[in-house]
């Protein structure tokens, strides 16, 4: 269960997304350079303060915590709105915080908290997140980061390498950014190539625990998004089967379809529970966090993929038309199944 304050946050975000008709807005945003509605992002930051939630007060944030940020990610998942919450306010901000570089935190995070600065985490190699796309030679970067969220429009790049984290100005010599086609048109992905690009190292500690923690945050955030999207798919399917009539009765009254929607409900509720457990475990730095995140990543991926596929099936032919949203959720489910890689199950000790 979430607290009363957290429920108020969810209600505020959902209300704003509904007022802005964010689900309809994604189609217009797909064809823009930004890939999202900047006015929606500004309102989310100014009226609700979504970007400031997990940023400490000393750096201009609210200091609420990671679970609150992931609740927002879940609400955005319901509409597929690709604003810079996941890529910048969660992953980017957490990367800077985890680096332990107080000077960089003081300089970068206040802008992130108010929504005026966006960050892009440059990490994956061409084969995915199990390898680094960028390598560091001192404070010079070379290589290409793939599948970067918010990459072509971010104000600051955070490069993840085997030797640590680096800050790079997008306008620096040797930096090339390009948007790439993705199966999911509602998600903007980029490739960032560094050719002898000057960079500033963030922090001086051992990067291994930082990268492990950042991976877990990425998987937990994605699980939250998958839950939000899956819940919307279920709700939309139930509503459709109430209104679609065949053989003189609503198709939702047929027992076979009732059973299928009941299975969808069980999957959605189970996924919601595991996603919340993972978020809380990470926030509390619980010894079980790695296991909880692994469970959430796998269960939420299976739930969203299954529910999205059932949504297509139960809507029938209309679901694969461009005008209907069902195919967008199906494509997001496929993309989310691969985004940030798939964690291996943690070793059990004791």
PDB file of C-alpha atoms in Angstrom, residues 2-143:
ATOM      1  CA  UNK A   2       1.081   3.566  -0.620  1.00  0.00           C
ATOM      2  CA  UNK A   3       0.663   6.400   1.873  1.00  0.00           C
ATOM      3  CA  UNK A   4      -1.994   9.096   1.747  1.00  0.00           C
ATOM      4  CA  UNK A   5       0.607  11.647   0.623  1.00  0.00           C
ATOM      5  CA  UNK A   6       1.797   9.329  -2.150  1.00  0.00           C
ATOM      6  CA  UNK A   7      -1.792   8.784  -3.284  1.00  0.00           C
ATOM      7  CA  UNK A   8      -2.254  12.556  -3.472  1.00  0.00           C
ATOM      8  CA  UNK A   9       0.854  12.744  -5.657  1.00  0.00           C
ATOM      9  CA  UNK A  10      -0.518  10.049  -7.964  1.00  0.00           C
ATOM     10  CA  UNK A  11      -3.868  11.847  -8.179  1.00  0.00           C
ATOM     11  CA  UNK A  12      -2.189  15.164  -8.980  1.00  0.00           C
ATOM     12  CA  UNK A  13      -0.089  13.683 -11.778  1.00  0.00           C
ATOM     13  CA  UNK A  14      -2.988  11.688 -13.223  1.00  0.00           C
ATOM     14  CA  UNK A  15      -5.239  14.734 -13.094  1.00  0.00           C
ATOM     15  CA  UNK A  16      -2.732  16.877 -14.975  1.00  0.00           C
ATOM     16  CA  UNK A  17      -2.109  14.179 -17.590  1.00  0.00           C
ATOM     17  CA  UNK A  18      -5.858  13.823 -18.093  1.00  0.00           C
ATOM     18  CA  UNK A  19      -6.374  17.572 -18.370  1.00  0.00           C
ATOM     19  CA  UNK A  20      -3.611  17.818 -20.957  1.00  0.00           C
ATOM     20  CA  UNK A  21      -4.916  14.705 -22.774  1.00  0.00           C
ATOM     21  CA  UNK A  22      -1.370  13.383 -22.704  1.00  0.00           C
ATOM     22  CA  UNK A  23      -2.277  10.089 -24.368  1.00  0.00           C
ATOM     23  CA  UNK A  24      -3.540  11.875 -27.469  1.00  0.00           C
ATOM     24  CA  UNK A  25      -0.580  14.256 -27.369  1.00  0.00           C
ATOM     25  CA  UNK A  26       2.009  11.526 -27.887  1.00  0.00           C
ATOM     26  CA  UNK A  27       1.046  11.226 -31.548  1.00  0.00           C
ATOM     27  CA  UNK A  28       1.848  14.879 -32.206  1.00  0.00           C
ATOM     28  CA  UNK A  29       5.056  14.616 -30.179  1.00  0.00           C
ATOM     29  CA  UNK A  30       6.370  11.651 -32.186  1.00  0.00           C
ATOM     30  CA  UNK A  31       7.104  13.837 -35.183  1.00  0.00           C
ATOM     31  CA  UNK A  32       8.846  16.652 -33.292  1.00  0.00           C
ATOM     32  CA  UNK A  33      12.552  17.086 -32.613  1.00  0.00           C
ATOM     33  CA  UNK A  34      11.978  16.840 -28.862  1.00  0.00           C
ATOM     34  CA  UNK A  35       9.813  13.728 -29.047  1.00  0.00           C
ATOM     35  CA  UNK A  36       7.632  14.962 -26.184  1.00  0.00           C
ATOM     36  CA  UNK A  37       5.320  17.832 -25.242  1.00  0.00           C
ATOM     37  CA  UNK A  38       7.487  20.536 -23.582  1.00  0.00           C
ATOM     38  CA  UNK A  39       4.457  22.313 -22.136  1.00  0.00           C
ATOM     39  CA  UNK A  40       3.338  19.104 -20.426  1.00  0.00           C
ATOM     40  CA  UNK A  41       6.808  18.632 -18.948  1.00  0.00           C
ATOM     41  CA  UNK A  42       6.893  22.250 -17.758  1.00  0.00           C
ATOM     42  CA  UNK A  43       3.527  21.882 -16.054  1.00  0.00           C
ATOM     43  CA  UNK A  44       4.508  18.604 -14.391  1.00  0.00           C
ATOM     44  CA  UNK A  45       7.628  20.270 -12.998  1.00  0.00           C
ATOM     45  CA  UNK A  46       6.083  23.605 -12.041  1.00  0.00           C
ATOM     46  CA  UNK A  47       2.714  22.461 -10.709  1.00  0.00           C
ATOM     47  CA  UNK A  48       3.612  19.075  -9.201  1.00  0.00           C
ATOM     48  CA  UNK A  49       7.410  19.204  -8.935  1.00  0.00           C
ATOM     49  CA  UNK A  50       7.932  15.728 -10.374  1.00  0.00           C
ATOM     50  CA  UNK A  51      11.581  16.261 -11.335  1.00  0.00           C
ATOM     51  CA  UNK A  52      12.487  17.409  -7.813  1.00  0.00           C
ATOM     52  CA  UNK A  53      11.055  14.447  -5.907  1.00  0.00           C
ATOM     53  CA  UNK A  54      14.163  12.285  -5.509  1.00  0.00           C
ATOM     54  CA  UNK A  55      16.672  15.139  -5.417  1.00  0.00           C
ATOM     55  CA  UNK A  56      17.832  16.173  -1.908  1.00  0.00           C
ATOM     56  CA  UNK A  57      16.758  19.547  -0.593  1.00  0.00           C
ATOM     57  CA  UNK A  58      20.376  20.740  -0.464  1.00  0.00           C
ATOM     58  CA  UNK A  59      20.456  20.474  -4.270  1.00  0.00           C
ATOM     59  CA  UNK A  60      17.148  22.199  -4.908  1.00  0.00           C
ATOM     60  CA  UNK A  61      14.878  19.176  -4.671  1.00  0.00           C
ATOM     61  CA  UNK A  62      12.098  18.035  -2.364  1.00  0.00           C
ATOM     62  CA  UNK A  63      14.008  15.116  -0.878  1.00  0.00           C
ATOM     63  CA  UNK A  64      10.892  12.932  -1.010  1.00  0.00           C
ATOM     64  CA  UNK A  65      12.572   9.786  -2.263  1.00  0.00           C
ATOM     65  CA  UNK A  66      12.902   7.256  -5.048  1.00  0.00           C
ATOM     66  CA  UNK A  67       9.490   5.556  -4.505  1.00  0.00           C
ATOM     67  CA  UNK A  68       7.719   8.858  -5.146  1.00  0.00           C
ATOM     68  CA  UNK A  69       9.622   9.369  -8.402  1.00  0.00           C
ATOM     69  CA  UNK A  70       8.735   5.860  -9.535  1.00  0.00           C
ATOM     70  CA  UNK A  71       5.057   6.452  -8.792  1.00  0.00           C
ATOM     71  CA  UNK A  72       5.257   9.330 -11.271  1.00  0.00           C
ATOM     72  CA  UNK A  73       7.014   7.079 -13.798  1.00  0.00           C
ATOM     73  CA  UNK A  74       4.131   4.645 -13.405  1.00  0.00           C
ATOM     74  CA  UNK A  75       1.542   7.335 -14.111  1.00  0.00           C
ATOM     75  CA  UNK A  76       3.467   8.416 -17.207  1.00  0.00           C
ATOM     76  CA  UNK A  77       3.466   4.769 -18.297  1.00  0.00           C
ATOM     77  CA  UNK A  78      -0.333   4.873 -18.356  1.00  0.00           C
ATOM     78  CA  UNK A  79      -0.231   7.489 -21.127  1.00  0.00           C
ATOM     79  CA  UNK A  80       3.128   6.563 -22.753  1.00  0.00           C
ATOM     80  CA  UNK A  81       4.143  10.225 -22.361  1.00  0.00           C
ATOM     81  CA  UNK A  82       7.887  10.286 -23.111  1.00  0.00           C
ATOM     82  CA  UNK A  83       8.770  13.380 -21.059  1.00  0.00           C
ATOM     83  CA  UNK A  84      12.304  13.428 -19.525  1.00  0.00           C
ATOM     84  CA  UNK A  85      11.249  11.834 -16.222  1.00  0.00           C
ATOM     85  CA  UNK A  86      12.754   8.376 -16.617  1.00  0.00           C
ATOM     86  CA  UNK A  87      15.855   9.367 -18.575  1.00  0.00           C
ATOM     87  CA  UNK A  88      16.712  12.645 -16.849  1.00  0.00           C
ATOM     88  CA  UNK A  89      14.960  13.153 -13.501  1.00  0.00           C
ATOM     89  CA  UNK A  90      15.422   9.527 -12.419  1.00  0.00           C
ATOM     90  CA  UNK A  91      18.431   7.947 -14.168  1.00  0.00           C
ATOM     91  CA  UNK A  92      20.366  11.133 -14.872  1.00  0.00           C
ATOM     92  CA  UNK A  93      19.845  12.659 -11.437  1.00  0.00           C
ATOM     93  CA  UNK A  94      20.572   9.381  -9.659  1.00  0.00           C
ATOM     94  CA  UNK A  95      23.783   8.917 -11.656  1.00  0.00           C
ATOM     95  CA  UNK A  96      25.040  12.329 -10.553  1.00  0.00           C
ATOM     96  CA  UNK A  97      24.042  11.698  -6.932  1.00  0.00           C
ATOM     97  CA  UNK A  98      25.650   8.247  -6.884  1.00  0.00           C
ATOM     98  CA  UNK A  99      28.916   9.679  -8.196  1.00  0.00           C
ATOM     99  CA  UNK A 100      29.356  11.431  -4.851  1.00  0.00           C
ATOM    100  CA  UNK A 101      30.625  14.542  -6.636  1.00  0.00           C
ATOM    101  CA  UNK A 102      29.146  17.342  -4.506  1.00  0.00           C
ATOM    102  CA  UNK A 103      30.357  20.089  -6.844  1.00  0.00           C
ATOM    103  CA  UNK A 104      28.591  18.508  -9.811  1.00  0.00           C
ATOM    104  CA  UNK A 105      25.456  17.938  -7.729  1.00  0.00           C
ATOM    105  CA  UNK A 106      25.364  21.612  -6.712  1.00  0.00           C
ATOM    106  CA  UNK A 107      25.882  22.723 -10.291  1.00  0.00           C
ATOM    107  CA  UNK A 108      23.617  20.330 -12.195  1.00  0.00           C
ATOM    108  CA  UNK A 109      20.806  19.141  -9.967  1.00  0.00           C
ATOM    109  CA  UNK A 110      18.980  22.402  -9.158  1.00  0.00           C
ATOM    110  CA  UNK A 111      18.260  22.837 -12.854  1.00  0.00           C
ATOM    111  CA  UNK A 112      17.135  19.225 -13.150  1.00  0.00           C
ATOM    112  CA  UNK A 113      14.842  19.663 -10.138  1.00  0.00           C
ATOM    113  CA  UNK A 114      13.086  22.663 -11.642  1.00  0.00           C
ATOM    114  CA  UNK A 115      12.900  21.070 -15.103  1.00  0.00           C
ATOM    115  CA  UNK A 116      15.087  23.602 -16.881  1.00  0.00           C
ATOM    116  CA  UNK A 117      17.984  21.148 -17.399  1.00  0.00           C
ATOM    117  CA  UNK A 118      17.784  17.619 -18.749  1.00  0.00           C
ATOM    118  CA  UNK A 119      20.399  14.901 -18.475  1.00  0.00           C
ATOM    119  CA  UNK A 120      21.014  11.919 -20.747  1.00  0.00           C
ATOM    120  CA  UNK A 121      22.799   8.799 -19.530  1.00  0.00           C
ATOM    121  CA  UNK A 122      25.099   7.365 -22.217  1.00  0.00           C
ATOM    122  CA  UNK A 123      25.779   3.753 -21.349  1.00  0.00           C
ATOM    123  CA  UNK A 124      24.939   0.803 -23.599  1.00  0.00           C
ATOM    124  CA  UNK A 125      27.037  -0.683 -26.350  1.00  0.00           C
ATOM    125  CA  UNK A 126      25.508  -1.909 -29.589  1.00  0.00           C
ATOM    126  CA  UNK A 127      24.736  -5.296 -27.984  1.00  0.00           C
ATOM    127  CA  UNK A 128      23.010  -3.726 -24.976  1.00  0.00           C
ATOM    128  CA  UNK A 129      23.655  -2.773 -21.359  1.00  0.00           C
ATOM    129  CA  UNK A 130      25.943  -5.670 -20.537  1.00  0.00           C
ATOM    130  CA  UNK A 131      28.730  -3.772 -22.270  1.00  0.00           C
ATOM    131  CA  UNK A 132      29.859  -0.157 -22.289  1.00  0.00           C
ATOM    132  CA  UNK A 133      29.560   1.762 -25.522  1.00  0.00           C
ATOM    133  CA  UNK A 134      32.041   4.413 -24.419  1.00  0.00           C
ATOM    134  CA  UNK A 135      35.574   4.070 -23.099  1.00  0.00           C
ATOM    135  CA  UNK A 136      37.618   6.618 -21.198  1.00  0.00           C
ATOM    136  CA  UNK A 137      41.265   7.436 -21.810  1.00  0.00           C
ATOM    137  CA  UNK A 138      42.019   9.729 -18.919  1.00  0.00           C
ATOM    138  CA  UNK A 139      39.412  12.459 -19.358  1.00  0.00           C
ATOM    139  CA  UNK A 140      38.891  11.852 -23.063  1.00  0.00           C
ATOM    140  CA  UNK A 141      36.023   9.721 -24.341  1.00  0.00           C
ATOM    141  CA  UNK A 142      35.717   7.551 -27.432  1.00  0.00           C
ATOM    142  CA  UNK A 143      33.013   5.199 -28.656  1.00  0.00           C
TER     143      UNK A 143
END
